């Protein structure tokens, strides 16, 4: 299982999506968390993807 961190900078127009353009074979787990001036939110539910 892979572990990585991608940081997207928030702006009024987005981003509202993320594309992992070339994940290697194996199982990958994705989660999202919002962070703003007030603090950090909870992680969303995990989404698991298996690439053959």
PDB file of C-alpha atoms in Angstrom:
ATOM      1  CA  UNK A   1       0.000   0.000   0.000  1.00  0.00           C
ATOM      2  CA  UNK A   2       1.377   3.421  -0.901  1.00  0.00           C
ATOM      3  CA  UNK A   3       1.551   6.490   1.308  1.00  0.00           C
ATOM      4  CA  UNK A   4       1.995   9.995  -0.003  1.00  0.00           C
ATOM      5  CA  UNK A   5       0.911  13.555   0.569  1.00  0.00           C
ATOM      6  CA  UNK A   6      -0.324  16.015  -2.024  1.00  0.00           C
ATOM      7  CA  UNK A   7      -1.058  19.593  -0.988  1.00  0.00           C
ATOM      8  CA  UNK A   8      -3.454  21.645  -3.096  1.00  0.00           C
ATOM      9  CA  UNK A   9      -3.698  25.375  -2.446  1.00  0.00           C
ATOM     10  CA  UNK A  10      -7.276  26.511  -1.957  1.00  0.00           C
ATOM     11  CA  UNK A  11      -8.634  29.442  -3.906  1.00  0.00           C
ATOM     12  CA  UNK A  12     -12.148  30.784  -4.514  1.00  0.00           C
ATOM     13  CA  UNK A  13     -12.333  28.977  -7.884  1.00  0.00           C
ATOM     14  CA  UNK A  14     -10.902  25.615  -6.827  1.00  0.00           C
ATOM     15  CA  UNK A  15      -9.289  23.153  -7.175  1.00  0.00           C
ATOM     16  CA  UNK A  16     -12.257  20.862  -6.635  1.00  0.00           C
ATOM     17  CA  UNK A  17     -10.649  17.664  -7.922  1.00  0.00           C
ATOM     18  CA  UNK A  18      -7.338  15.837  -8.069  1.00  0.00           C
ATOM     19  CA  UNK A  19      -6.100  13.387 -10.693  1.00  0.00           C
ATOM     20  CA  UNK A  20      -3.353  10.932  -9.822  1.00  0.00           C
ATOM     21  CA  UNK A  21      -2.064  10.770 -13.376  1.00  0.00           C
ATOM     22  CA  UNK A  22       0.133   7.698 -13.077  1.00  0.00           C
ATOM     23  CA  UNK A  23      -0.254   5.615  -9.921  1.00  0.00           C
ATOM     24  CA  UNK A  24       1.965   2.515  -9.929  1.00  0.00           C
ATOM     25  CA  UNK A  25       0.453  -0.964  -9.642  1.00  0.00           C
ATOM     26  CA  UNK A  26      -0.859  -1.809  -6.215  1.00  0.00           C
ATOM     27  CA  UNK A  27      -3.373  -0.542  -3.676  1.00  0.00           C
ATOM     28  CA  UNK A  28      -3.679   3.182  -2.986  1.00  0.00           C
ATOM     29  CA  UNK A  29      -5.773   4.927  -0.320  1.00  0.00           C
ATOM     30  CA  UNK A  30      -6.955   8.511  -0.756  1.00  0.00           C
ATOM     31  CA  UNK A  31      -8.345  10.904   1.874  1.00  0.00           C
ATOM     32  CA  UNK A  32      -9.088  14.622   1.890  1.00  0.00           C
ATOM     33  CA  UNK A  33      -8.865  17.131   4.728  1.00  0.00           C
ATOM     34  CA  UNK A  34      -9.668  20.841   4.641  1.00  0.00           C
ATOM     35  CA  UNK A  35      -7.377  23.331   6.361  1.00  0.00           C
ATOM     36  CA  UNK A  36      -8.106  27.038   6.692  1.00  0.00           C
ATOM     37  CA  UNK A  37      -7.258  29.996   8.951  1.00  0.00           C
ATOM     38  CA  UNK A  38      -9.493  28.581  11.709  1.00  0.00           C
ATOM     39  CA  UNK A  39      -7.833  25.192  11.718  1.00  0.00           C
ATOM     40  CA  UNK A  40      -8.016  21.746  10.247  1.00  0.00           C
ATOM     41  CA  UNK A  41     -11.070  19.590   9.577  1.00  0.00           C
ATOM     42  CA  UNK A  42     -11.436  15.842   9.867  1.00  0.00           C
ATOM     43  CA  UNK A  43     -10.202  13.445   7.209  1.00  0.00           C
ATOM     44  CA  UNK A  44     -12.937  12.281   4.842  1.00  0.00           C
ATOM     45  CA  UNK A  45     -13.776   8.604   4.459  1.00  0.00           C
ATOM     46  CA  UNK A  46     -11.027   6.570   2.809  1.00  0.00           C
ATOM     47  CA  UNK A  47     -11.296   5.734  -0.872  1.00  0.00           C
ATOM     48  CA  UNK A  48      -9.259   2.681  -1.880  1.00  0.00           C
ATOM     49  CA  UNK A  49      -8.142   2.071  -5.441  1.00  0.00           C
ATOM     50  CA  UNK A  50      -6.310  -1.014  -6.726  1.00  0.00           C
ATOM     51  CA  UNK A  51      -4.319  -0.606  -9.933  1.00  0.00           C
ATOM     52  CA  UNK A  52      -3.541  -3.908 -11.680  1.00  0.00           C
TER      53      UNK A  52
END
